[in-house]
JSON list of C-alpha atoms in Angstrom, two decimals:
[
{"chain": "A", "resi": 1, "resn": "GLN", "atom": "CA", "xyz": [148.73, 41.76, -37.41]},
{"chain": "A", "resi": 2, "resn": "SER", "atom": "CA", "xyz": [152.18, 43.14, -37.30]},
{"chain": "A", "resi": 3, "resn": "ALA", "atom": "CA", "xyz": [154.81, 41.31, -38.22]},
{"chain": "A", "resi": 4, "resn": "LEU", "atom": "CA", "xyz": [156.90, 38.91, -36.11]},
{"chain": "A", "resi": 5, "resn": "THR", "atom": "CA", "xyz": [160.72, 40.22, -35.01]},
{"chain": "A", "resi": 6, "resn": "GLN", "atom": "CA", "xyz": [163.63, 39.22, -36.48]},
{"chain": "A", "resi": 7, "resn": "PRO", "atom": "CA", "xyz": [166.64, 40.85, -36.17]},
{"chain": "A", "resi": 8, "resn": "ARG", "atom": "CA", "xyz": [167.64, 42.92, -38.71]},
{"chain": "A", "resi": 9, "resn": "SER", "atom": "CA", "xyz": [171.08, 41.17, -39.99]},
{"chain": "A", "resi": 10, "resn": "LEU", "atom": "CA", "xyz": [173.50, 38.46, -37.54]},
{"chain": "A", "resi": 11, "resn": "SER", "atom": "CA", "xyz": [176.69, 37.49, -39.19]},
{"chain": "A", "resi": 12, "resn": "GLY", "atom": "CA", "xyz": [179.34, 35.14, -37.87]},
{"chain": "A", "resi": 13, "resn": "SER", "atom": "CA", "xyz": [182.43, 32.88, -39.34]},
{"chain": "A", "resi": 14, "resn": "PRO", "atom": "CA", "xyz": [183.15, 29.65, -41.20]},
{"chain": "A", "resi": 15, "resn": "GLY", "atom": "CA", "xyz": [182.24, 27.10, -38.51]},
{"chain": "A", "resi": 16, "resn": "GLN", "atom": "CA", "xyz": [180.38, 29.13, -35.78]},
{"chain": "A", "resi": 17, "resn": "SER", "atom": "CA", "xyz": [176.94, 28.95, -34.89]},
{"chain": "A", "resi": 18, "resn": "VAL", "atom": "CA", "xyz": [174.55, 31.48, -35.12]},
{"chain": "A", "resi": 19, "resn": "THR", "atom": "CA", "xyz": [170.71, 32.09, -33.29]},
{"chain": "A", "resi": 20, "resn": "ILE", "atom": "CA", "xyz": [168.12, 33.80, -35.44]},
{"chain": "A", "resi": 21, "resn": "SER", "atom": "CA", "xyz": [165.56, 34.50, -32.77]},
{"chain": "A", "resi": 22, "resn": "CYS", "atom": "CA", "xyz": [161.49, 35.41, -33.99]},
{"chain": "A", "resi": 23, "resn": "THR", "atom": "CA", "xyz": [159.15, 37.05, -31.60]},
{"chain": "A", "resi": 24, "resn": "GLY", "atom": "CA", "xyz": [156.13, 36.98, -31.72]},
{"chain": "A", "resi": 25, "resn": "THR", "atom": "CA", "xyz": [152.92, 36.47, -29.46]},
{"chain": "A", "resi": 26, "resn": "SER", "atom": "CA", "xyz": [150.74, 34.14, -27.59]},
{"chain": "A", "resi": 27, "resn": "SER", "atom": "CA", "xyz": [148.35, 34.87, -30.77]},
{"chain": "A", "resi": 28, "resn": "ASP", "atom": "CA", "xyz": [150.60, 32.92, -33.47]},
{"chain": "A", "resi": 29, "resn": "VAL", "atom": "CA", "xyz": [153.82, 31.83, -32.19]},
{"chain": "A", "resi": 30, "resn": "GLY", "atom": "CA", "xyz": [152.99, 31.14, -28.02]},
{"chain": "A", "resi": 31, "resn": "GLY", "atom": "CA", "xyz": [149.46, 29.68, -29.14]},
{"chain": "A", "resi": 32, "resn": "TYR", "atom": "CA", "xyz": [150.99, 26.82, -32.34]},
{"chain": "A", "resi": 33, "resn": "ASN", "atom": "CA", "xyz": [153.00, 24.44, -32.85]},
{"chain": "A", "resi": 34, "resn": "TYR", "atom": "CA", "xyz": [153.23, 26.23, -36.18]},
{"chain": "A", "resi": 35, "resn": "VAL", "atom": "CA", "xyz": [156.96, 27.54, -36.70]},
{"chain": "A", "resi": 36, "resn": "SER", "atom": "CA", "xyz": [158.40, 27.60, -39.74]},
{"chain": "A", "resi": 37, "resn": "TRP", "atom": "CA", "xyz": [161.76, 28.88, -41.27]},
{"chain": "A", "resi": 38, "resn": "TYR", "atom": "CA", "xyz": [162.68, 29.38, -45.02]},
{"chain": "A", "resi": 39, "resn": "GLN", "atom": "CA", "xyz": [165.29, 30.51, -46.59]},
{"chain": "A", "resi": 40, "resn": "GLN", "atom": "CA", "xyz": [166.23, 33.13, -49.07]},
{"chain": "A", "resi": 41, "resn": "HIS", "atom": "CA", "xyz": [168.87, 33.98, -51.74]},
{"chain": "A", "resi": 42, "resn": "PRO", "atom": "CA", "xyz": [169.04, 37.54, -53.68]},
{"chain": "A", "resi": 43, "resn": "GLY", "atom": "CA", "xyz": [166.89, 36.31, -56.85]},
{"chain": "A", "resi": 44, "resn": "LYS", "atom": "CA", "xyz": [165.55, 33.37, -56.16]},
{"chain": "A", "resi": 45, "resn": "ALA", "atom": "CA", "xyz": [162.15, 32.22, -54.36]},
{"chain": "A", "resi": 46, "resn": "PRO", "atom": "CA", "xyz": [162.24, 31.03, -50.20]},
{"chain": "A", "resi": 47, "resn": "LYS", "atom": "CA", "xyz": [163.30, 27.96, -49.93]},
{"chain": "A", "resi": 48, "resn": "LEU", "atom": "CA", "xyz": [161.83, 26.06, -45.72]},
{"chain": "A", "resi": 49, "resn": "LEU", "atom": "CA", "xyz": [164.05, 24.85, -43.81]},
{"chain": "A", "resi": 50, "resn": "ILE", "atom": "CA", "xyz": [162.34, 23.82, -41.02]},
{"chain": "A", "resi": 51, "resn": "TYR", "atom": "CA", "xyz": [158.56, 23.40, -40.27]},
{"chain": "A", "resi": 52, "resn": "ASP", "atom": "CA", "xyz": [156.32, 22.58, -37.53]},
{"chain": "A", "resi": 53, "resn": "VAL", "atom": "CA", "xyz": [159.24, 24.45, -35.17]},
{"chain": "A", "resi": 54, "resn": "SER", "atom": "CA", "xyz": [161.34, 21.96, -35.26]},
{"chain": "A", "resi": 55, "resn": "LYS", "atom": "CA", "xyz": [161.00, 19.21, -38.39]},
{"chain": "A", "resi": 56, "resn": "ARG", "atom": "CA", "xyz": [163.87, 19.05, -41.34]},
{"chain": "A", "resi": 57, "resn": "PRO", "atom": "CA", "xyz": [162.86, 18.06, -44.86]},
{"chain": "A", "resi": 58, "resn": "SER", "atom": "CA", "xyz": [164.40, 16.13, -46.52]},
{"chain": "A", "resi": 59, "resn": "GLY", "atom": "CA", "xyz": [167.28, 17.40, -48.64]},
{"chain": "A", "resi": 60, "resn": "VAL", "atom": "CA", "xyz": [167.85, 20.42, -45.71]},
{"chain": "A", "resi": 61, "resn": "PRO", "atom": "CA", "xyz": [171.30, 19.72, -43.51]},
{"chain": "A", "resi": 62, "resn": "ASP", "atom": "CA", "xyz": [171.18, 18.59, -39.74]},
{"chain": "A", "resi": 63, "resn": "ARG", "atom": "CA", "xyz": [173.30, 22.03, -39.68]},
{"chain": "A", "resi": 64, "resn": "PHE", "atom": "CA", "xyz": [169.12, 23.79, -40.12]},
{"chain": "A", "resi": 65, "resn": "SER", "atom": "CA", "xyz": [167.50, 23.21, -36.03]},
{"chain": "A", "resi": 66, "resn": "GLY", "atom": "CA", "xyz": [164.60, 24.83, -34.79]},
{"chain": "A", "resi": 67, "resn": "SER", "atom": "CA", "xyz": [163.12, 24.92, -31.42]},
{"chain": "A", "resi": 68, "resn": "GLN", "atom": "CA", "xyz": [160.23, 27.23, -29.54]},
{"chain": "A", "resi": 69, "resn": "SER", "atom": "CA", "xyz": [160.13, 28.58, -26.15]},
{"chain": "A", "resi": 70, "resn": "GLY", "atom": "CA", "xyz": [156.75, 30.94, -25.48]},
{"chain": "A", "resi": 71, "resn": "ASN", "atom": "CA", "xyz": [156.33, 33.43, -27.55]},
{"chain": "A", "resi": 72, "resn": "THR", "atom": "CA", "xyz": [159.78, 32.81, -29.43]},
{"chain": "A", "resi": 73, "resn": "ALA", "atom": "CA", "xyz": [160.80, 30.67, -31.86]},
{"chain": "A", "resi": 74, "resn": "SER", "atom": "CA", "xyz": [164.48, 30.39, -32.32]},
{"chain": "A", "resi": 75, "resn": "LEU", "atom": "CA", "xyz": [166.29, 28.86, -35.50]},
{"chain": "A", "resi": 76, "resn": "THR", "atom": "CA", "xyz": [170.13, 28.42, -35.60]},
{"chain": "A", "resi": 77, "resn": "ILE", "atom": "CA", "xyz": [173.04, 27.43, -37.65]},
{"chain": "A", "resi": 78, "resn": "SER", "atom": "CA", "xyz": [175.42, 25.48, -37.21]},
{"chain": "A", "resi": 79, "resn": "GLY", "atom": "CA", "xyz": [178.96, 25.01, -38.71]},
{"chain": "A", "resi": 80, "resn": "LEU", "atom": "CA", "xyz": [178.00, 28.47, -40.85]},
{"chain": "A", "resi": 81, "resn": "GLN", "atom": "CA", "xyz": [179.68, 28.06, -44.36]},
{"chain": "A", "resi": 82, "resn": "ALA", "atom": "CA", "xyz": [179.64, 30.62, -46.80]},
{"chain": "A", "resi": 83, "resn": "GLU", "atom": "CA", "xyz": [176.67, 29.83, -49.02]},
{"chain": "A", "resi": 84, "resn": "ASP", "atom": "CA", "xyz": [174.37, 30.25, -45.61]},
{"chain": "A", "resi": 85, "resn": "GLU", "atom": "CA", "xyz": [175.08, 33.90, -46.41]},
{"chain": "A", "resi": 86, "resn": "ALA", "atom": "CA", "xyz": [170.89, 34.62, -47.29]},
{"chain": "A", "resi": 87, "resn": "ASP", "atom": "CA", "xyz": [167.55, 36.29, -45.66]},
{"chain": "A", "resi": 88, "resn": "TYR", "atom": "CA", "xyz": [165.80, 34.08, -42.99]},
{"chain": "A", "resi": 89, "resn": "PHE", "atom": "CA", "xyz": [162.52, 34.92, -42.57]},
{"chain": "A", "resi": 90, "resn": "CYS", "atom": "CA", "xyz": [159.92, 33.49, -40.07]},
{"chain": "A", "resi": 91, "resn": "CYS", "atom": "CA", "xyz": [156.93, 32.15, -40.32]},
{"chain": "A", "resi": 92, "resn": "SER", "atom": "CA", "xyz": [153.87, 31.01, -37.47]},
{"chain": "A", "resi": 93, "resn": "TYR", "atom": "CA", "xyz": [150.06, 30.42, -37.38]},
{"chain": "A", "resi": 94, "resn": "ALA", "atom": "CA", "xyz": [148.07, 33.10, -36.44]},
{"chain": "A", "resi": 95, "resn": "GLY", "atom": "CA", "xyz": [145.23, 31.72, -35.56]},
{"chain": "A", "resi": 96, "resn": "ARG", "atom": "CA", "xyz": [141.57, 32.65, -37.70]},
{"chain": "A", "resi": 97, "resn": "TYR", "atom": "CA", "xyz": [142.93, 30.82, -41.00]},
{"chain": "A", "resi": 98, "resn": "THR", "atom": "CA", "xyz": [145.89, 33.27, -41.38]},
{"chain": "A", "resi": 99, "resn": "VAL", "atom": "CA", "xyz": [149.90, 33.47, -41.04]},
{"chain": "A", "resi": 100, "resn": "ILE", "atom": "CA", "xyz": [152.15, 36.12, -40.44]},
{"chain": "A", "resi": 101, "resn": "PHE", "atom": "CA", "xyz": [155.32, 36.31, -40.84]},
{"chain": "A", "resi": 102, "resn": "GLY", "atom": "CA", "xyz": [159.09, 37.43, -40.05]},
{"chain": "A", "resi": 103, "resn": "GLY", "atom": "CA", "xyz": [160.83, 40.72, -40.96]},
{"chain": "A", "resi": 104, "resn": "GLY", "atom": "CA", "xyz": [164.11, 39.26, -42.02]},
{"chain": "A", "resi": 105, "resn": "THR", "atom": "CA", "xyz": [167.19, 38.84, -41.39]},
{"chain": "A", "resi": 106, "resn": "LYS", "atom": "CA", "xyz": [170.06, 39.01, -43.22]},
{"chain": "A", "resi": 107, "resn": "VAL", "atom": "CA", "xyz": [173.07, 36.59, -41.98]},
{"chain": "A", "resi": 108, "resn": "THR", "atom": "CA", "xyz": [176.38, 37.58, -43.25]},
{"chain": "A", "resi": 109, "resn": "VAL", "atom": "CA", "xyz": [179.12, 34.98, -43.28]},
{"chain": "A", "resi": 110, "resn": "LEU", "atom": "CA", "xyz": [182.41, 36.59, -42.61]},
{"chain": "B", "resi": 1, "resn": "GLU", "atom": "CA", "xyz": [158.10, 16.84, -59.46]},
{"chain": "B", "resi": 2, "resn": "VAL", "atom": "CA", "xyz": [156.56, 19.29, -57.91]},
{"chain": "B", "resi": 3, "resn": "GLN", "atom": "CA", "xyz": [156.85, 22.81, -59.87]},
{"chain": "B", "resi": 4, "resn": "LEU", "atom": "CA", "xyz": [154.47, 25.95, -59.58]},
{"chain": "B", "resi": 5, "resn": "VAL", "atom": "CA", "xyz": [155.33, 28.33, -62.62]},
{"chain": "B", "resi": 6, "resn": "GLN", "atom": "CA", "xyz": [154.24, 31.42, -62.10]},
{"chain": "B", "resi": 7, "resn": "SER", "atom": "CA", "xyz": [153.59, 34.08, -64.91]},
{"chain": "B", "resi": 8, "resn": "GLY", "atom": "CA", "xyz": [156.30, 36.06, -66.53]},
{"chain": "B", "resi": 9, "resn": "ALA", "atom": "CA", "xyz": [156.68, 40.30, -64.70]},
{"chain": "B", "resi": 10, "resn": "GLU", "atom": "CA", "xyz": [153.86, 42.72, -65.09]},
{"chain": "B", "resi": 11, "resn": "VAL", "atom": "CA", "xyz": [154.01, 46.86, -65.42]},
{"chain": "B", "resi": 12, "resn": "LYS", "atom": "CA", "xyz": [150.99, 48.34, -65.19]},
{"chain": "B", "resi": 13, "resn": "MET", "atom": "CA", "xyz": [149.75, 52.25, -64.18]},
{"chain": "B", "resi": 14, "resn": "PRO", "atom": "CA", "xyz": [148.00, 52.75, -61.61]},
{"chain": "B", "resi": 15, "resn": "GLY", "atom": "CA", "xyz": [144.48, 52.28, -61.69]},
{"chain": "B", "resi": 16, "resn": "GLU", "atom": "CA", "xyz": [145.03, 49.43, -64.04]},
{"chain": "B", "resi": 17, "resn": "SER", "atom": "CA", "xyz": [143.71, 45.70, -63.52]},
{"chain": "B", "resi": 18, "resn": "LEU", "atom": "CA", "xyz": [145.89, 42.37, -63.41]},
{"chain": "B", "resi": 19, "resn": "LYS", "atom": "CA", "xyz": [145.99, 38.87, -63.20]},
{"chain": "B", "resi": 20, "resn": "ILE", "atom": "CA", "xyz": [148.80, 37.20, -61.96]},
{"chain": "B", "resi": 21, "resn": "SER", "atom": "CA", "xyz": [148.36, 32.73, -62.56]},
{"chain": "B", "resi": 22, "resn": "CYS", "atom": "CA", "xyz": [150.57, 30.35, -60.83]},
{"chain": "B", "resi": 23, "resn": "ARG", "atom": "CA", "xyz": [150.52, 26.81, -62.33]},
{"chain": "B", "resi": 24, "resn": "GLY", "atom": "CA", "xyz": [151.09, 23.56, -60.66]},
{"chain": "B", "resi": 25, "resn": "SER", "atom": "CA", "xyz": [152.31, 20.10, -61.51]},
{"chain": "B", "resi": 26, "resn": "GLY", "atom": "CA", "xyz": [153.57, 17.12, -60.32]},
{"chain": "B", "resi": 27, "resn": "TYR", "atom": "CA", "xyz": [150.78, 16.22, -57.65]},
{"chain": "B", "resi": 28, "resn": "SER", "atom": "CA", "xyz": [146.98, 16.93, -57.39]},
{"chain": "B", "resi": 29, "resn": "PHE", "atom": "CA", "xyz": [146.72, 20.23, -57.88]},
{"chain": "B", "resi": 30, "resn": "THR", "atom": "CA", "xyz": [142.29, 20.30, -55.97]},
{"chain": "B", "resi": 31, "resn": "THR", "atom": "CA", "xyz": [144.63, 18.59, -52.61]},
{"chain": "B", "resi": 32, "resn": "LYS", "atom": "CA", "xyz": [146.60, 21.31, -51.49]},
{"chain": "B", "resi": 33, "resn": "TRP", "atom": "CA", "xyz": [146.16, 24.69, -51.02]},
{"chain": "B", "resi": 34, "resn": "ILE", "atom": "CA", "xyz": [148.02, 27.30, -52.76]},
{"chain": "B", "resi": 35, "resn": "GLY", "atom": "CA", "xyz": [149.40, 30.56, -50.62]},
{"chain": "B", "resi": 36, "resn": "TRP", "atom": "CA", "xyz": [150.20, 33.98, -52.34]},
{"chain": "B", "resi": 37, "resn": "VAL", "atom": "CA", "xyz": [153.02, 36.00, -50.78]},
{"chain": "B", "resi": 38, "resn": "ARG", "atom": "CA", "xyz": [154.28, 39.31, -50.73]},
{"chain": "B", "resi": 39, "resn": "LEU", "atom": "CA", "xyz": [157.97, 40.75, -51.21]},
{"chain": "B", "resi": 40, "resn": "MET", "atom": "CA", "xyz": [158.80, 44.28, -51.40]},
{"chain": "B", "resi": 41, "resn": "PRO", "atom": "CA", "xyz": [161.68, 46.23, -51.65]},
{"chain": "B", "resi": 42, "resn": "GLY", "atom": "CA", "xyz": [163.83, 46.14, -48.54]},
{"chain": "B", "resi": 43, "resn": "LYS", "atom": "CA", "xyz": [160.81, 44.40, -46.70]},
{"chain": "B", "resi": 44, "resn": "GLY", "atom": "CA", "xyz": [160.18, 41.82, -45.47]},
{"chain": "B", "resi": 45, "resn": "LEU", "atom": "CA", "xyz": [157.77, 38.59, -46.73]},
{"chain": "B", "resi": 46, "resn": "GLU", "atom": "CA", "xyz": [153.99, 39.14, -46.30]},
{"chain": "B", "resi": 47, "resn": "TRP", "atom": "CA", "xyz": [151.25, 36.82, -45.98]},
{"chain": "B", "resi": 48, "resn": "VAL", "atom": "CA", "xyz": [148.53, 37.22, -48.88]},
{"chain": "B", "resi": 49, "resn": "GLY", "atom": "CA", "xyz": [145.83, 34.58, -48.14]},
{"chain": "B", "resi": 50, "resn": "ILE", "atom": "CA", "xyz": [145.52, 31.14, -49.02]},
{"chain": "B", "resi": 51, "resn": "ILE", "atom": "CA", "xyz": [142.97, 28.90, -51.66]},
{"chain": "B", "resi": 52, "resn": "TYR", "atom": "CA", "xyz": [141.93, 25.04, -51.89]},
{"chain": "B", "resi": 53, "resn": "PRO", "atom": "CA", "xyz": [141.10, 24.20, -55.29]},
{"chain": "B", "resi": 54, "resn": "ARG", "atom": "CA", "xyz": [138.79, 21.72, -54.91]},
{"chain": "B", "resi": 55, "resn": "ASP", "atom": "CA", "xyz": [136.01, 24.31, -53.76]},
{"chain": "B", "resi": 56, "resn": "SER", "atom": "CA", "xyz": [137.90, 27.87, -53.82]},
{"chain": "B", "resi": 57, "resn": "ASP", "atom": "CA", "xyz": [137.55, 27.68, -49.99]},
{"chain": "B", "resi": 58, "resn": "THR", "atom": "CA", "xyz": [139.64, 31.43, -49.02]},
{"chain": "B", "resi": 59, "resn": "ARG", "atom": "CA", "xyz": [140.99, 32.91, -46.46]},
{"chain": "B", "resi": 60, "resn": "TYR", "atom": "CA", "xyz": [142.33, 36.36, -46.40]},
{"chain": "B", "resi": 61, "resn": "SER", "atom": "CA", "xyz": [145.71, 38.31, -45.21]},
{"chain": "B", "resi": 62, "resn": "PRO", "atom": "CA", "xyz": [143.39, 41.20, -43.00]},
{"chain": "B", "resi": 63, "resn": "SER", "atom": "CA", "xyz": [145.86, 43.64, -43.88]},
{"chain": "B", "resi": 64, "resn": "PHE", "atom": "CA", "xyz": [144.78, 42.53, -47.93]},
{"chain": "B", "resi": 65, "resn": "GLN", "atom": "CA", "xyz": [140.81, 41.59, -47.78]},
{"chain": "B", "resi": 66, "resn": "GLY", "atom": "CA", "xyz": [139.23, 43.84, -51.29]},
{"chain": "B", "resi": 67, "resn": "GLN", "atom": "CA", "xyz": [142.44, 44.97, -52.43]},
{"chain": "B", "resi": 68, "resn": "VAL", "atom": "CA", "xyz": [142.88, 41.56, -54.20]},
{"chain": "B", "resi": 69, "resn": "THR", "atom": "CA", "xyz": [141.31, 38.45, -54.88]},
{"chain": "B", "resi": 70, "resn": "ILE", "atom": "CA", "xyz": [142.54, 35.26, -54.61]},
{"chain": "B", "resi": 71, "resn": "SER", "atom": "CA", "xyz": [140.49, 32.05, -57.10]},
{"chain": "B", "resi": 72, "resn": "ALA", "atom": "CA", "xyz": [141.30, 29.20, -58.69]},
{"chain": "B", "resi": 73, "resn": "ASP", "atom": "CA", "xyz": [140.31, 27.00, -61.83]},
{"chain": "B", "resi": 74, "resn": "LYS", "atom": "CA", "xyz": [140.96, 23.75, -61.16]},
{"chain": "B", "resi": 75, "resn": "SER", "atom": "CA", "xyz": [140.33, 22.44, -65.22]},
{"chain": "B", "resi": 76, "resn": "ILE", "atom": "CA", "xyz": [144.01, 24.20, -65.71]},
{"chain": "B", "resi": 77, "resn": "SER", "atom": "CA", "xyz": [145.33, 23.45, -62.50]},
{"chain": "B", "resi": 78, "resn": "THR", "atom": "CA", "xyz": [146.24, 27.26, -62.17]},
{"chain": "B", "resi": 79, "resn": "ALA", "atom": "CA", "xyz": [145.37, 29.45, -59.58]},
{"chain": "B", "resi": 80, "resn": "TYR", "atom": "CA", "xyz": [145.62, 33.53, -59.46]},
{"chain": "B", "resi": 81, "resn": "LEU", "atom": "CA", "xyz": [145.99, 36.12, -57.94]},
{"chain": "B", "resi": 82, "resn": "GLN", "atom": "CA", "xyz": [143.98, 39.76, -58.93]},
{"chain": "B", "resi": 83, "resn": "TRP", "atom": "CA", "xyz": [144.19, 43.95, -58.82]},
{"chain": "B", "resi": 84, "resn": "SER", "atom": "CA", "xyz": [141.19, 45.49, -60.15]},
{"chain": "B", "resi": 85, "resn": "SER", "atom": "CA", "xyz": [142.91, 48.81, -59.75]},
{"chain": "B", "resi": 86, "resn": "LEU", "atom": "CA", "xyz": [146.62, 48.86, -59.20]},
{"chain": "B", "resi": 87, "resn": "LYS", "atom": "CA", "xyz": [148.82, 50.53, -56.39]},
{"chain": "B", "resi": 88, "resn": "ALA", "atom": "CA", "xyz": [152.35, 52.85, -56.69]},
{"chain": "B", "resi": 89, "resn": "SER", "atom": "CA", "xyz": [152.15, 50.72, -53.42]},
{"chain": "B", "resi": 90, "resn": "ASP", "atom": "CA", "xyz": [151.79, 46.87, -54.89]},
{"chain": "B", "resi": 91, "resn": "THR", "atom": "CA", "xyz": [154.57, 46.70, -57.01]},
{"chain": "B", "resi": 92, "resn": "ALA", "atom": "CA", "xyz": [156.40, 43.88, -55.42]},
{"chain": "B", "resi": 93, "resn": "ILE", "atom": "CA", "xyz": [157.37, 40.44, -56.24]},
{"chain": "B", "resi": 94, "resn": "TYR", "atom": "CA", "xyz": [154.47, 38.31, -55.89]},
{"chain": "B", "resi": 95, "resn": "TYR", "atom": "CA", "xyz": [155.06, 34.47, -54.91]},
{"chain": "B", "resi": 96, "resn": "CYS", "atom": "CA", "xyz": [152.70, 31.41, -54.96]},
{"chain": "B", "resi": 97, "resn": "ALA", "atom": "CA", "xyz": [153.50, 28.09, -52.37]},
{"chain": "B", "resi": 98, "resn": "ARG", "atom": "CA", "xyz": [152.27, 24.96, -52.05]},
{"chain": "B", "resi": 99, "resn": "SER", "atom": "CA", "xyz": [150.57, 24.23, -48.47]},
{"chain": "B", "resi": 100, "resn": "THR", "atom": "CA", "xyz": [149.64, 20.76, -47.19]},
{"chain": "B", "resi": 101, "resn": "MET", "atom": "CA", "xyz": [147.49, 22.97, -44.49]},
{"chain": "B", "resi": 102, "resn": "VAL", "atom": "CA", "xyz": [145.81, 26.56, -43.82]},
{"chain": "B", "resi": 103, "resn": "ASN", "atom": "CA", "xyz": [147.16, 26.91, -41.69]},
{"chain": "B", "resi": 104, "resn": "SER", "atom": "CA", "xyz": [150.70, 25.12, -42.23]},
{"chain": "B", "resi": 105, "resn": "TYR", "atom": "CA", "xyz": [154.81, 25.48, -44.54]},
{"chain": "B", "resi": 106, "resn": "PHE", "atom": "CA", "xyz": [155.25, 26.24, -47.55]},
{"chain": "B", "resi": 107, "resn": "ASP", "atom": "CA", "xyz": [156.78, 23.21, -48.62]},
{"chain": "B", "resi": 108, "resn": "TYR", "atom": "CA", "xyz": [156.93, 24.21, -52.01]},
{"chain": "B", "resi": 109, "resn": "TRP", "atom": "CA", "xyz": [157.06, 28.28, -53.98]},
{"chain": "B", "resi": 110, "resn": "GLY", "atom": "CA", "xyz": [156.79, 29.21, -57.42]},
{"chain": "B", "resi": 111, "resn": "GLN", "atom": "CA", "xyz": [159.37, 31.25, -59.29]},
{"chain": "B", "resi": 112, "resn": "GLY", "atom": "CA", "xyz": [157.84, 34.78, -58.22]},
{"chain": "B", "resi": 113, "resn": "THR", "atom": "CA", "xyz": [155.89, 37.29, -60.42]},
{"chain": "B", "resi": 114, "resn": "LEU", "atom": "CA", "xyz": [157.31, 41.13, -60.45]},
{"chain": "B", "resi": 115, "resn": "VAL", "atom": "CA", "xyz": [155.10, 43.48, -60.60]},
{"chain": "B", "resi": 116, "resn": "THR", "atom": "CA", "xyz": [155.65, 47.33, -61.65]},
{"chain": "B", "resi": 117, "resn": "VAL", "atom": "CA", "xyz": [153.65, 50.09, -60.78]},
{"chain": "B", "resi": 118, "resn": "SER", "atom": "CA", "xyz": [153.68, 53.51, -62.15]},
{"chain": "B", "resi": 119, "resn": "SER", "atom": "CA", "xyz": [152.81, 55.98, -64.32]}
]
């Protein structure tokens, strides 16, 4: 199993939108609607942002949205804020009771 | 309040054994899966495996199968990740996290346990 492919870094100015892609295969991302996204600040545990491709847990701002097209899932952060500067990881079910993560994207707020 | 509290940081020598723990509270421990996730310095998250404490049904990532053992003691609401012979490449932060299904997302996470393996 190879990690899902994410851009290593992205940046944006406050108020802008950034979209993080997460590319897998038909055996993981494209085969199931079980993509989730996590935000991790330095020294902290990951936090769930999006699950089942596009659902937001209670308490997560609606600035965060998820989508999927074929083998690629995406996380969009609209109205970028300083506190959004963090690492972001995608995750997908990969069949046979296994799960796979992406390599992570570092988002910098300029 | 749902909480997953992990054991403290460990420093070990190559070849030593280790068992780290993750205690759940604030929910019915036997009705959710507990997964383990590795974060290596400068790398991304890696799924290690997952256990269902009610019956100890356990699944492993192919990359970790045979390298670690996941177990649980439902009587004390605690899951474990253990190594029989550590390697320097096991140096990482290990997180436990709760999941509703084996193929589902992780909604609550532990604070992480730093494992350092060095001679």
